[in-house]
Short mmCIF file of C-alpha atoms and ligand atoms in Angstrom, two decimals:
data_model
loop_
_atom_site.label_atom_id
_atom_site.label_comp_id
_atom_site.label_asym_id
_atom_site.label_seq_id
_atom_site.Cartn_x
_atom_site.Cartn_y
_atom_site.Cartn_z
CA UNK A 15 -31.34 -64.61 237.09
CA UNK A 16 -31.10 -66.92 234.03
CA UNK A 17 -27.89 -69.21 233.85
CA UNK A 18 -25.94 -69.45 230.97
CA UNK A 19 -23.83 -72.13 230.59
CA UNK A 20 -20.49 -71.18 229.33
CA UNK A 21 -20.30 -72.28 225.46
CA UNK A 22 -16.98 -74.28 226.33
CA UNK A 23 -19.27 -76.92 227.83
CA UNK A 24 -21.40 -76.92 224.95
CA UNK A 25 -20.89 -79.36 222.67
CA UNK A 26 -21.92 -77.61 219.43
CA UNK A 27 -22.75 -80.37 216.35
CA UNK A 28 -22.49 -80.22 213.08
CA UNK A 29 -24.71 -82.88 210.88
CA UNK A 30 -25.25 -84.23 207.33
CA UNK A 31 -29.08 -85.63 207.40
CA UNK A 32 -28.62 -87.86 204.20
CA UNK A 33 -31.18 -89.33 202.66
CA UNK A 34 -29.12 -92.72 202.85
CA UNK A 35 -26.71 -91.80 205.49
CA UNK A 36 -26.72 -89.41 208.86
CA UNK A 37 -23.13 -88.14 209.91
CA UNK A 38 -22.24 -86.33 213.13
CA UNK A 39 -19.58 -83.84 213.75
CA UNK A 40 -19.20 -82.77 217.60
CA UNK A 41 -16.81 -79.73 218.31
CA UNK A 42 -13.08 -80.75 219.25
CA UNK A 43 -14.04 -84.34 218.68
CA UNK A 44 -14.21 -84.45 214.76
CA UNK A 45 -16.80 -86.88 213.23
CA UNK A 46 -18.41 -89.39 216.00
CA UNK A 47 -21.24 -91.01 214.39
CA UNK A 48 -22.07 -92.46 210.53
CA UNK A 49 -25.26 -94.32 210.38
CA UNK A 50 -27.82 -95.12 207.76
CA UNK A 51 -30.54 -92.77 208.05
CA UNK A 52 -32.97 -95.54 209.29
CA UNK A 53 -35.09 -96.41 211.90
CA UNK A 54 -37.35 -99.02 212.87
CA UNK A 55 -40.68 -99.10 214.88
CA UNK A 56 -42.79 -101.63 217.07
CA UNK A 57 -45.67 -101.11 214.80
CA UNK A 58 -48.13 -101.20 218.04
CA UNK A 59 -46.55 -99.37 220.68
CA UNK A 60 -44.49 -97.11 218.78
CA UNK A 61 -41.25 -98.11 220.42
CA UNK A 62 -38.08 -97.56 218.91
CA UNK A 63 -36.65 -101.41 217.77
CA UNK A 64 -33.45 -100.16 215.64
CA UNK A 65 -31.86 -97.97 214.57
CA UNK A 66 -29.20 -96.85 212.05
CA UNK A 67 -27.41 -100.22 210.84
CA UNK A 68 -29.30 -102.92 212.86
CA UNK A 69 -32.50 -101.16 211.50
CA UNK A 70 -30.76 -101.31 207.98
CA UNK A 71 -30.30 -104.79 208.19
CA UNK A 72 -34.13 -105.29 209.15
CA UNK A 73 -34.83 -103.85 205.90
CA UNK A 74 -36.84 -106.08 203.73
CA UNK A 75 -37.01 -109.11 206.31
CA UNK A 76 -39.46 -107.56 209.02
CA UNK A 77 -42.31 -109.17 210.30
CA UNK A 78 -45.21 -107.90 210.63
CA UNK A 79 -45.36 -106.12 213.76
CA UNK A 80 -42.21 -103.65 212.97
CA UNK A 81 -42.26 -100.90 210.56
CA UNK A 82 -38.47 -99.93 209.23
CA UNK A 83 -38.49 -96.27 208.40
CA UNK A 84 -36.34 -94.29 205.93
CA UNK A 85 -37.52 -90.60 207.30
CA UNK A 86 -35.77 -88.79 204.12
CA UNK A 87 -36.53 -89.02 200.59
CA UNK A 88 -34.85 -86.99 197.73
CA UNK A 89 -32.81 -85.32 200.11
CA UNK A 90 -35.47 -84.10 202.82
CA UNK A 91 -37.71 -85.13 205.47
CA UNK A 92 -40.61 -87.52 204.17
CA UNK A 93 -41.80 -88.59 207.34
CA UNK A 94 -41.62 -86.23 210.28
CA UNK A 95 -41.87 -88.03 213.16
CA UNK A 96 -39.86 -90.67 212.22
CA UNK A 97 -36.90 -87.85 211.11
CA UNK A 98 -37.59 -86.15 214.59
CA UNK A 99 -36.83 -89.52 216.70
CA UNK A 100 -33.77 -90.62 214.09
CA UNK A 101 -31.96 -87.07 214.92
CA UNK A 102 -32.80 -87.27 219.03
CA UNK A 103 -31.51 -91.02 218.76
CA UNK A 104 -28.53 -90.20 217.27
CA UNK A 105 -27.87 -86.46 218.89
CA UNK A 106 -28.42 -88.14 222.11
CA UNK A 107 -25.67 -90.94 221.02
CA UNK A 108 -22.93 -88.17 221.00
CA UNK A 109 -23.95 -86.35 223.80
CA UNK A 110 -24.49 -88.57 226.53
CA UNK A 111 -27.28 -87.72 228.92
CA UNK A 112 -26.64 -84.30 230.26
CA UNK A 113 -29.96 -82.59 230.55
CA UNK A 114 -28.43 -79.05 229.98
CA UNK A 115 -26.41 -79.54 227.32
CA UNK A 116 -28.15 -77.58 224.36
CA UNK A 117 -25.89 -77.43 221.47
CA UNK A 118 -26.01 -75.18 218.15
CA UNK A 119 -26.55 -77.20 215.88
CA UNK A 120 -25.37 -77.04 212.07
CA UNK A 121 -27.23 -78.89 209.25
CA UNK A 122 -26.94 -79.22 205.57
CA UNK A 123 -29.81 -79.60 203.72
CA UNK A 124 -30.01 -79.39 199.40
CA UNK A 125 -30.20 -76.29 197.51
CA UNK A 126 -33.25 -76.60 196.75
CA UNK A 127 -34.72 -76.87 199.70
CA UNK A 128 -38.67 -75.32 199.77
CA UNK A 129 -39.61 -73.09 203.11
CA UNK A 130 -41.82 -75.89 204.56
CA UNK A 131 -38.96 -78.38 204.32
CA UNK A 132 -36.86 -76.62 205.59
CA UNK A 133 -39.31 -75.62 208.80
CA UNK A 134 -39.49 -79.05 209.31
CA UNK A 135 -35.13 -79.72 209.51
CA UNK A 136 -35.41 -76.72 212.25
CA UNK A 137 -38.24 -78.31 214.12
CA UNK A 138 -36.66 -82.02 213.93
CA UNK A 139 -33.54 -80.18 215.44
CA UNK A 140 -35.18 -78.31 218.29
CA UNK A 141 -36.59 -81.07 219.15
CA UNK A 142 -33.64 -83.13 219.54
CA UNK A 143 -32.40 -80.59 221.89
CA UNK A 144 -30.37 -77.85 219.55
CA UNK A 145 -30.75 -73.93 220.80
CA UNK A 146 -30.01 -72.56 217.82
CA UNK A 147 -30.18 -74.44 214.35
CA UNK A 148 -27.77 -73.38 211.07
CA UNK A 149 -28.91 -74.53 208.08
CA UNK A 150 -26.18 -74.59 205.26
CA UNK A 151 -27.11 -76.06 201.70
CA UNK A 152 -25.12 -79.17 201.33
CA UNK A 153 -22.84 -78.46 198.28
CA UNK A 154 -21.59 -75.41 199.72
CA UNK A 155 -20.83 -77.95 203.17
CA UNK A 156 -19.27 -80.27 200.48
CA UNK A 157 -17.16 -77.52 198.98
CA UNK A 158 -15.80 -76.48 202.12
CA UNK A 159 -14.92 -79.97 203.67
CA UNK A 160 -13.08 -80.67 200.20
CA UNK A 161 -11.22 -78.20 200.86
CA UNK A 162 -11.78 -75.76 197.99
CA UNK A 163 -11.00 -71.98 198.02
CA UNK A 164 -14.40 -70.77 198.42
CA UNK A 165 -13.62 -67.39 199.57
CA UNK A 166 -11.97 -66.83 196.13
CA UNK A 167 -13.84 -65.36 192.77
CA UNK A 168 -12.87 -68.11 190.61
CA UNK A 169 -15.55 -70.65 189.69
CA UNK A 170 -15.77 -74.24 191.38
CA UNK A 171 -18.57 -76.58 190.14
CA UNK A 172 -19.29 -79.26 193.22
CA UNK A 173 -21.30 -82.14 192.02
CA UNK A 174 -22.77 -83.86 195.24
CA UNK A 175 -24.02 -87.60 194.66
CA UNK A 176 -25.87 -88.98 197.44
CA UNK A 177 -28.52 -91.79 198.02
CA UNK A 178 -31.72 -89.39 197.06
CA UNK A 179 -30.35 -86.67 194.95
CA UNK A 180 -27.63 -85.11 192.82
CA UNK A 181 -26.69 -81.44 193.42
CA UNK A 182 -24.38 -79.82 191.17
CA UNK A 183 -23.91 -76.27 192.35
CA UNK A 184 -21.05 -73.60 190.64
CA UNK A 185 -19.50 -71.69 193.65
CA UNK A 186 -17.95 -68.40 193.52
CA UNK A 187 -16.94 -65.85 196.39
CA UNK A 188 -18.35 -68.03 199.16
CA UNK A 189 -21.97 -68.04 197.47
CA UNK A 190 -23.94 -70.33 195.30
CA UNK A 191 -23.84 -68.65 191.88
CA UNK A 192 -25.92 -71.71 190.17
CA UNK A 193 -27.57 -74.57 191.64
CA UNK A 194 -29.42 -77.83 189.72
CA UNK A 195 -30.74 -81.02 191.70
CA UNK A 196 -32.01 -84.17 190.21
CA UNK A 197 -33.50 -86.61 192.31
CA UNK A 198 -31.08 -89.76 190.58
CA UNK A 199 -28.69 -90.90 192.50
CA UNK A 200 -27.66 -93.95 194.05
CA UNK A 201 -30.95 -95.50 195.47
CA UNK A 202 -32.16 -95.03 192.19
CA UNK A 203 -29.40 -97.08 190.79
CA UNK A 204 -30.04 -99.24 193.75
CA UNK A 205 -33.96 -99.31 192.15
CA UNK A 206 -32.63 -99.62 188.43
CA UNK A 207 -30.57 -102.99 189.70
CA UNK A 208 -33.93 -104.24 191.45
CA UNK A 209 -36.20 -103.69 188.27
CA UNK A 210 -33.11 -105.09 185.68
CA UNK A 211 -33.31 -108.60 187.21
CA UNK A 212 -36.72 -109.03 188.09
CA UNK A 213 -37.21 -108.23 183.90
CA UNK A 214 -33.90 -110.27 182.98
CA UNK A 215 -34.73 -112.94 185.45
CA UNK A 216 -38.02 -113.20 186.51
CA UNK A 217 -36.06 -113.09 190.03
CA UNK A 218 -37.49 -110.55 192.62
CA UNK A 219 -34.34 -109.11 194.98
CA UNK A 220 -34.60 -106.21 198.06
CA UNK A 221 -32.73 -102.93 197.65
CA UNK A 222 -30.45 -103.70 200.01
CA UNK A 223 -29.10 -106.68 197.96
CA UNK A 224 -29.44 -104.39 195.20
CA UNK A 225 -27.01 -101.81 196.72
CA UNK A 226 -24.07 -104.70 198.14
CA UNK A 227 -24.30 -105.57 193.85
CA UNK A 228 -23.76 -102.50 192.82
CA UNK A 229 -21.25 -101.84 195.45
CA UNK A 230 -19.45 -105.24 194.53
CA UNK A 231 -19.61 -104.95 190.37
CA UNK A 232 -21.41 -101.12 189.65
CA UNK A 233 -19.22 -99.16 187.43
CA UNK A 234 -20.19 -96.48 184.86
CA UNK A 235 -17.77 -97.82 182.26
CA UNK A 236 -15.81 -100.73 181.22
CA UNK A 237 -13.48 -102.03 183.08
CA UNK A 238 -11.48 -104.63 180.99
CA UNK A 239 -12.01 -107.76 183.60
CA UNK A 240 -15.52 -108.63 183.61
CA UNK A 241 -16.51 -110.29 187.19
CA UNK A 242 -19.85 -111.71 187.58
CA UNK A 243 -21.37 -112.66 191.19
CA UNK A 244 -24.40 -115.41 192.01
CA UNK A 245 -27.06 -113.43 193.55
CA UNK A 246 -29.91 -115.43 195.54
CA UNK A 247 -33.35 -113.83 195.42
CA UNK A 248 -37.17 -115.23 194.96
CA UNK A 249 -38.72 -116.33 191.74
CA UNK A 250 -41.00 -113.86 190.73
CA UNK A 251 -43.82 -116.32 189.74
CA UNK A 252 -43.18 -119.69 191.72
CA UNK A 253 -41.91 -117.70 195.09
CA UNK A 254 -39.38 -119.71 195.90
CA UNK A 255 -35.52 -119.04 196.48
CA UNK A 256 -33.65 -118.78 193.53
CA UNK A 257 -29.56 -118.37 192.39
CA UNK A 258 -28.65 -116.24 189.38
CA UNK A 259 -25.40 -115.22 188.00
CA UNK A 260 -25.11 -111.29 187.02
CA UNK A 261 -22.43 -109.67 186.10
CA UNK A 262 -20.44 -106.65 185.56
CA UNK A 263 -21.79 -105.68 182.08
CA UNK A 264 -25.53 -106.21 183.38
CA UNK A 265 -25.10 -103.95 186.52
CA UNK A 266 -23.43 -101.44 183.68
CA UNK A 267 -26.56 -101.81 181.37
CA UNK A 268 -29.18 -101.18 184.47
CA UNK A 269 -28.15 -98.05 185.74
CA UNK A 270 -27.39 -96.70 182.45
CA UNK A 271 -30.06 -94.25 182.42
CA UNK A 272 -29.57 -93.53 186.06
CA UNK A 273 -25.74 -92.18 184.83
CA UNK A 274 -27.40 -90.64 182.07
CA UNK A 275 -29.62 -88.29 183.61
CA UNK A 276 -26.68 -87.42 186.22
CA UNK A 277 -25.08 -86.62 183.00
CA UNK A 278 -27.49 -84.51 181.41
CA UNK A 279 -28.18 -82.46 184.62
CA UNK A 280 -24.03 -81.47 185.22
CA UNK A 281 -24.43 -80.48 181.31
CA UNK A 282 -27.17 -78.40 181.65
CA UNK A 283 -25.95 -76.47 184.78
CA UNK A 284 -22.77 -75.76 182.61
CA UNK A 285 -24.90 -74.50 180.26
CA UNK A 286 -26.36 -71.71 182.75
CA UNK A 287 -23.18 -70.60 184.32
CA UNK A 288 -21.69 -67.54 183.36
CA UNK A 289 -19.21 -66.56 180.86
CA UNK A 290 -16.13 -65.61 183.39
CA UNK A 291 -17.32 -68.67 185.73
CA UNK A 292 -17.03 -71.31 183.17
CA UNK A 293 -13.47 -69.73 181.99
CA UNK A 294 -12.37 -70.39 185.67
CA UNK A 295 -13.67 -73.74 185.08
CA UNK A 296 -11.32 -75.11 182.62
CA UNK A 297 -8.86 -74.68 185.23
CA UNK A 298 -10.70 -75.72 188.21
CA UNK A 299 -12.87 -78.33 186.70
CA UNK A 300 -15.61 -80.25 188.94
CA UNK A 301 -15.30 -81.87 192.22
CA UNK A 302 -17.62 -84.98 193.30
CA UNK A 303 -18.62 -85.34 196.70
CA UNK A 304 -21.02 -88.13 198.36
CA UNK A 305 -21.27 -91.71 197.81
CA UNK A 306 -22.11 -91.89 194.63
CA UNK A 307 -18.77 -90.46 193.39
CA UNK A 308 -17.54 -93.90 194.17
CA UNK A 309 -19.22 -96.00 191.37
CA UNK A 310 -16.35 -96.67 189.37
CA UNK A 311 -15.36 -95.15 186.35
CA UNK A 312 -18.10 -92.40 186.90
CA UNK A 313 -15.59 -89.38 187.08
CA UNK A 314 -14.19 -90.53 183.88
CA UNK A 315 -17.58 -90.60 182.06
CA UNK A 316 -18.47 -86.63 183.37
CA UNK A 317 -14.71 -85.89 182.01
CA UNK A 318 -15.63 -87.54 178.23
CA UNK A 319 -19.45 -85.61 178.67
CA UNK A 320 -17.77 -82.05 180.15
CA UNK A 321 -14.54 -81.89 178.59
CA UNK A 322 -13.88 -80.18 182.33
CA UNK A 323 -10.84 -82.08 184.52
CA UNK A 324 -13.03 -83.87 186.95
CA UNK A 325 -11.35 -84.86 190.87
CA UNK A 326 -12.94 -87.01 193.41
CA UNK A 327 -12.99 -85.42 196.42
CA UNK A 328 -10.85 -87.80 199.67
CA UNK A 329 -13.37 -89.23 201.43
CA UNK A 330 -16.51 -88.11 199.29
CA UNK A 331 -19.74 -89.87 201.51
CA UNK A 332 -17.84 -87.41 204.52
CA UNK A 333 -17.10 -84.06 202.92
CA UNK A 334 -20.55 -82.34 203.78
CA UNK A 335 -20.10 -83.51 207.23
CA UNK A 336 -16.54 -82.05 207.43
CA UNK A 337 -17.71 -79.37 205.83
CA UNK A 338 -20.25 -78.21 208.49
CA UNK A 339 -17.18 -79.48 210.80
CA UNK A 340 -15.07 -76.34 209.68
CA UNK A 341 -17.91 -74.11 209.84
CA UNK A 342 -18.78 -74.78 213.52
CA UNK A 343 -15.33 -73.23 214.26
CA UNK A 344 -15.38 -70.45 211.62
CA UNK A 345 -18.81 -68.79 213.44
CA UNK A 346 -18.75 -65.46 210.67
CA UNK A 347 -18.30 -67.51 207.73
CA UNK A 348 -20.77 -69.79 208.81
CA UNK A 349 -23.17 -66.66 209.36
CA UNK A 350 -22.18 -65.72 205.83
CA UNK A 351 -23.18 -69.02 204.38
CA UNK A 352 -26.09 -69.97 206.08
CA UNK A 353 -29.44 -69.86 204.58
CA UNK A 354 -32.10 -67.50 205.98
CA UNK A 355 -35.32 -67.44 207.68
N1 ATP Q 11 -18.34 -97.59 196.29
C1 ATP Q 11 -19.53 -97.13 195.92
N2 ATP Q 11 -19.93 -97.23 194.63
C2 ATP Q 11 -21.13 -96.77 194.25
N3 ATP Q 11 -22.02 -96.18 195.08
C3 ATP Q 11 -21.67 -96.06 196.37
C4 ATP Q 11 -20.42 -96.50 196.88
N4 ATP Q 11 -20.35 -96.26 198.20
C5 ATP Q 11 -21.54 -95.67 198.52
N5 ATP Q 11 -22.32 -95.56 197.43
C6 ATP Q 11 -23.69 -95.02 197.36
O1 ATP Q 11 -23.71 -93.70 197.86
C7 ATP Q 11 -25.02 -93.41 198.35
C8 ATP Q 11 -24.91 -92.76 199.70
O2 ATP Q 11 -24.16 -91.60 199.57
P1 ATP Q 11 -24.28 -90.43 200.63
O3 ATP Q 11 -24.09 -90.96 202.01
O4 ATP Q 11 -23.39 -89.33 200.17
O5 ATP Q 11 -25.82 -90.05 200.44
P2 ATP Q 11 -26.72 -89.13 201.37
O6 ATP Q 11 -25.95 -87.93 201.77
O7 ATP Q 11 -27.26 -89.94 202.49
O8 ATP Q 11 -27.92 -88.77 200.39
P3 ATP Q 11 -28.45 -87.34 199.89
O9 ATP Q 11 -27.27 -86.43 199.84
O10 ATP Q 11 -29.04 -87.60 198.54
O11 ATP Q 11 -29.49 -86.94 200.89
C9 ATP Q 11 -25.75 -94.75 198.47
O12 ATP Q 11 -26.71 -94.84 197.43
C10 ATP Q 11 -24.64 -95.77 198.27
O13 ATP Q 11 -25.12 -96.95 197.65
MG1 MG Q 12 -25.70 -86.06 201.02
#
């Protein structure tokens, strides 16, 4: 006779696999786990050394011998195996170590998501010990841990920034009517700060210095006070350490283009949504979700380029997360929103 475990001991999990950040969602427990989707390697034996923020912090200062990992890129898995251990690392994190517990598991992944990719989110789950996997595409996650009426036929345009890509998606009657990705977001910025001061400066810097300047003076617009920081990195043609002052303006000027294309992409999906859906819209406006929602003075910006009221979602770099939160206790509408096959 097979035993079934009844589903009140079942742990069911909901998860946002980000390309820059992982976050967990356990049933009755609420969100237990955000970690940088990273992982680190003993380049010979294959052992796990880090992972999540101590693996972060290797980034850039590794010897030889250990190999830190991101397994996403652009918003899906890049490197299987790597992807595979990150989610059992983590999964097993939440869950303890009870050998029966197999949980249904509920991930977002982007819009546009290809078959093979998204084979490979299933198989990275089963692995890590889920008995049934749920994927849901990550605006419509977003949507739904903002809190927006979903259910209802007016229009809502969600504009997801993350690390690897932007999503904007217009949602209408619990379905994506219109979706556009564009793989800028905020590593790119991260990239566009790197490649600004090694031309500026002849200074070389990692990403992850790249990212704690653009978290400390990034900001789409400006800002009236113009703050400057000292940044320490290598000279690009002696090698050795050197100090540099950037500030506010220069961050601005670097990821420019980065904001531009972000831009350009919420402008075109506009432009494909239909006629009663973009009426709603003047009322409803757009919602940003993710991390990248953050960089200051962007929401004004897609306001001046949309003429659309434009909110930041509470808590944007959690709202997917939340999102596949809600649906873990709302089992039809998360069989109405989940993608097939
Ligand atoms: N205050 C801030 N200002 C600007 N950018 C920020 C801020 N806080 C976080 N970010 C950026 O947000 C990004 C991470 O956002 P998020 O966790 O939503 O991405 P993700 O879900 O992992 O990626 P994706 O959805 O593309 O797979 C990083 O690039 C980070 O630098
Ligand atoms: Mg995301």
């Amino acid at each position: 006779m097979k035993f079934r475990l009844p589903q009140r001991f079942v742990s069911d999990i909901g998860i946002d696999l980000g390309t820059a950040n992982t976050l967990v969602h356990v049933r009755g427990r609420g969100i237990v786990l955000s970690e940088p989707s990273i992982i680190a390697f003993d380049r010979a034996t294959h052992a796990v050394v880090a992972v999540g923020t101590p693996a972060k912090a290797m980034l850039g200062r590794t010897p030889g011998t250990i190999d830190v990992i991101r397994p996403l890129k652009d918003g899906v898995i890049a490197h299987f195996d790597a992807a595979q251990t990150l989610l059992r690392h983590l999964v097993a994190r939440v869950q303890g170590r009870s050998p029966w517990r197999r949980p249904r598991m509920v991930i977002g992944v982007p819009s546009c998501i290809t078959p093979v990719e998204k084979r490979a989110v299933r198989e990275a789950a089963v692995q890590a010990g889920a008995h049934a996997v749920y994927l849901v595409e990550e605006p419509m996650a977003a949507a739904i841990g903002a809190g927006l009426p979903i259910h209802e036929p007016g229009g809502h345009v969600v504009v997801d920034i993350g690390g690897g890509t932007t999503e904007v998606a217009v949602i209408s009657l619990s379905g994506v009517v219109h979706c556009q990705s564009v793989r800028t977001a905020g590593d790119e910025m991260n990239e566009a700060i790197v490649q600004y001061i090694r031309k500026h400066y002849n200074v070389l810097i990692g990403e992850r210095r790249a990212e704690e300047i653009k978290l400390a003076l990034g900001a789409a617009r400006r800002s009236g006070g113009e703050q400057s920081i000292v940044v320490k990195g290598s000279d690009a043609v002696a090698r050795v350490p050197k100090a540099i002052r950037i500030g506010e303006d220069e961050v601005r000027e670097a990821v420019h283009d980065c904001i531009g294309s972000i831009v350009a992409t919420i402008r075109s999906s506009l432009e494909c949504t239909p006629p009663e859906i973009a009426a709603d819209m003047v009322d409803s406006g757009i919602v940003l979700t993710g991390g990248g929602a953050l960089l200051d003075g962007l929401d004004e910006i897609i306001r001046k380029e949309t003429y659309l009221p434009v909110t930041i979602a509470d808590e944007p770099l959690s709202c997917v997360v939340r999102g596949v939160g809600v649906l873990l206790e709302d089992i039809s509408l998360l069989e109405r929103v989940s993608l097939r096959d």
